[in-house]
Structures are given as structure tokens and as C-alpha cells.
């Protein structure tokens, strides 16, 4: 015996429970009584799909590093190149930048121009600091003859960490563009959606860095 219609749980978007048709079957229209999802939700959902594809790319770099980790060709191993203090600073800067990016998002929701721009500026400075430390690490290694052509291990190391650094560089360019757009055009709906995508991208960089910190640097010191 079916439950009365009034007792059924409400589904505002009627996903899979559209208009009844024929023998009790339903069409999933996505346009129920609650209307279609907002552009903000659709944009965020679509961008998450893009980020998942980026995670797949990084998983390939992680797999290559795991396979080539011991292929040092008589050269330095991971525990020979890790500087714990520098990596700790890099991690702190990136995690803190993610926090300030979140503050910028909250300020943007309240349409506070000053605090939004200030939070994004601090985010950019922290991200630039992270990138400067990474560049110093790479430059030091190359000067000491530990470049990517020294061994398969170093090739995989530079590819994995360098790919993340390129993403951070792209994020900083995006951040500068967002600051200029917010300053010139204000908190329009399309600008807010772009800022949402930037925040998702920046937080995704944090997730990837935590994986790099754990698998490359931390395990390199312990194992």
C-alpha cells in the first residue's frame, strides 16, 4: 500500500519524480516546482568535474614518482634533498593562503570591497611566498648537480612538484585577474561565480600539496 501523497518527502527539483505519465512512471525534468538549479550551483558542479580531471592527471605523476622513487642511478635519494624547515614553511604558507582565500569569499558574499581585495591580496602574497621557496629549492638542486636529468627519481620529483608549482603560478595569475575584475566591475553575479571557481581551484591545490607533502617529503624523511 503506497503512502499518501501528502506524506511523501518533498523534492523541490523533482529529480526522478517529474510529472506522472502512464502507469505510474515519471520523467526526470529537472524543472520541478522548485525550478532549475541556480547558475552558481551548476557552475560549481561543472568546475568540480574539471578539478577531478586535474586530480587524475596528478595521480599519474604520483604513480610515476612511486615507481621511480628508488631509481637514483647512484645519485641523491629523497632524504638527501629534503629540507624540513623549507617544506614546513611552504606548507604553512599554502594552508594559510587557503584560509585567507576563504575569508575573501565570505567578504565577497557580503559585498565588502575593501576586505575582499585585502584578503585576496594576502592570499596572493602567501602564494607568491610559497612559489619563491619552491623556486629556491629547484635552483639550489640544479646548482648542486641534482637537476631533473640526473636520474629517473629526480625527473619524477621535478615533474610532480613542478607541475604543482605551475598550477600555483596559474592560480596567482587568476587571482590578479579576479582582483582587477572585482575592483572594476564590482560584485556582479558572474564575477561571484568566477571567484567561487577560483576558491575551489585554490583549495584543490592545497589538497594536492598535502598529498605531496605526505608522500614525497614526509615519507622521504621517515622511510
XYZ file of N, CA, C and O in Angstrom, residues 62 87 90-92 94-95 98 130 164 202-219:
112
model
N 51.920 11.069 -9.487
C 52.180 10.368 -8.224
C 52.589 8.920 -8.487
O 53.501 8.387 -7.831
N 60.214 23.010 3.700
C 58.937 22.363 3.379
C 57.868 22.757 4.382
O 56.703 22.970 4.025
N 56.717 26.183 3.427
C 55.879 26.105 2.224
C 54.463 25.651 2.584
O 53.468 26.229 2.126
N 54.398 24.607 3.411
C 53.084 24.071 3.794
C 52.287 25.095 4.575
O 51.084 25.292 4.326
N 52.941 25.772 5.508
C 52.243 26.779 6.307
C 51.733 27.919 5.436
O 50.590 28.382 5.595
N 50.977 27.891 2.208
C 49.882 27.496 1.314
C 48.588 27.270 2.093
O 47.511 27.683 1.637
N 48.678 26.625 3.247
C 47.461 26.395 4.036
C 46.878 27.716 4.529
O 45.657 27.906 4.541
N 45.028 29.448 1.795
C 43.697 28.882 1.570
C 42.705 29.464 2.573
O 41.539 29.729 2.241
N 55.141 30.955 -1.184
C 55.270 29.508 -1.400
C 56.056 29.229 -2.678
O 56.974 28.389 -2.703
N 52.780 20.959 -9.747
C 52.004 21.682 -8.721
C 52.396 23.158 -8.695
O 51.534 24.042 -8.578
N 41.906 26.913 -5.763
C 42.968 27.160 -4.767
C 42.926 26.105 -3.661
O 43.966 25.632 -3.196
N 41.722 25.735 -3.222
C 41.613 24.696 -2.196
C 42.076 23.335 -2.742
O 42.650 22.522 -2.008
N 41.812 23.089 -4.024
C 42.275 21.835 -4.634
C 43.802 21.769 -4.631
O 44.391 20.695 -4.433
N 44.461 22.927 -4.839
C 45.927 22.957 -4.775
C 46.413 22.578 -3.384
O 47.460 21.931 -3.235
N 45.662 22.982 -2.372
C 46.009 22.586 -1.005
C 45.940 21.070 -0.835
O 46.815 20.457 -0.213
N 44.867 20.481 -1.354
C 44.697 19.024 -1.233
C 45.870 18.294 -1.891
O 46.443 17.355 -1.333
N 46.232 18.756 -3.084
C 47.336 18.103 -3.807
C 48.654 18.302 -3.057
O 49.484 17.388 -2.963
N 48.847 19.508 -2.505
C 50.100 19.748 -1.779
C 50.203 18.877 -0.530
O 51.284 18.377 -0.196
N 49.103 18.693 0.169
C 49.122 17.817 1.348
C 49.534 16.401 0.934
O 50.304 15.728 1.643
N 49.060 15.956 -0.219
C 49.462 14.634 -0.707
C 50.952 14.613 -1.044
O 51.665 13.647 -0.727
N 51.450 15.691 -1.687
C 52.886 15.766 -1.998
C 53.707 15.813 -0.712
O 54.735 15.123 -0.585
N 53.267 16.626 0.224
C 53.984 16.743 1.498
C 54.085 15.381 2.195
O 55.137 15.020 2.738
N 52.996 14.618 2.142
C 52.981 13.327 2.834
C 53.792 12.276 2.081
O 54.668 11.611 2.666
N 53.504 12.122 0.789
C 54.104 11.028 0.023
C 55.555 11.293 -0.360
O 56.361 10.367 -0.437
N 55.881 12.552 -0.630
C 57.240 12.852 -1.113
C 58.150 13.254 0.044
O 59.164 12.589 0.313
N 57.790 14.323 0.724
C 58.706 14.879 1.719
C 58.674 14.102 3.032
O 59.726 13.681 3.540
N 57.486 13.913 3.604
C 57.407 13.272 4.920
C 57.857 11.809 4.852
O 58.689 11.359 5.661
N 57.349 11.051 3.886
C 57.764 9.656 3.756
C 59.229 9.560 3.350
O 59.908 8.576 3.670
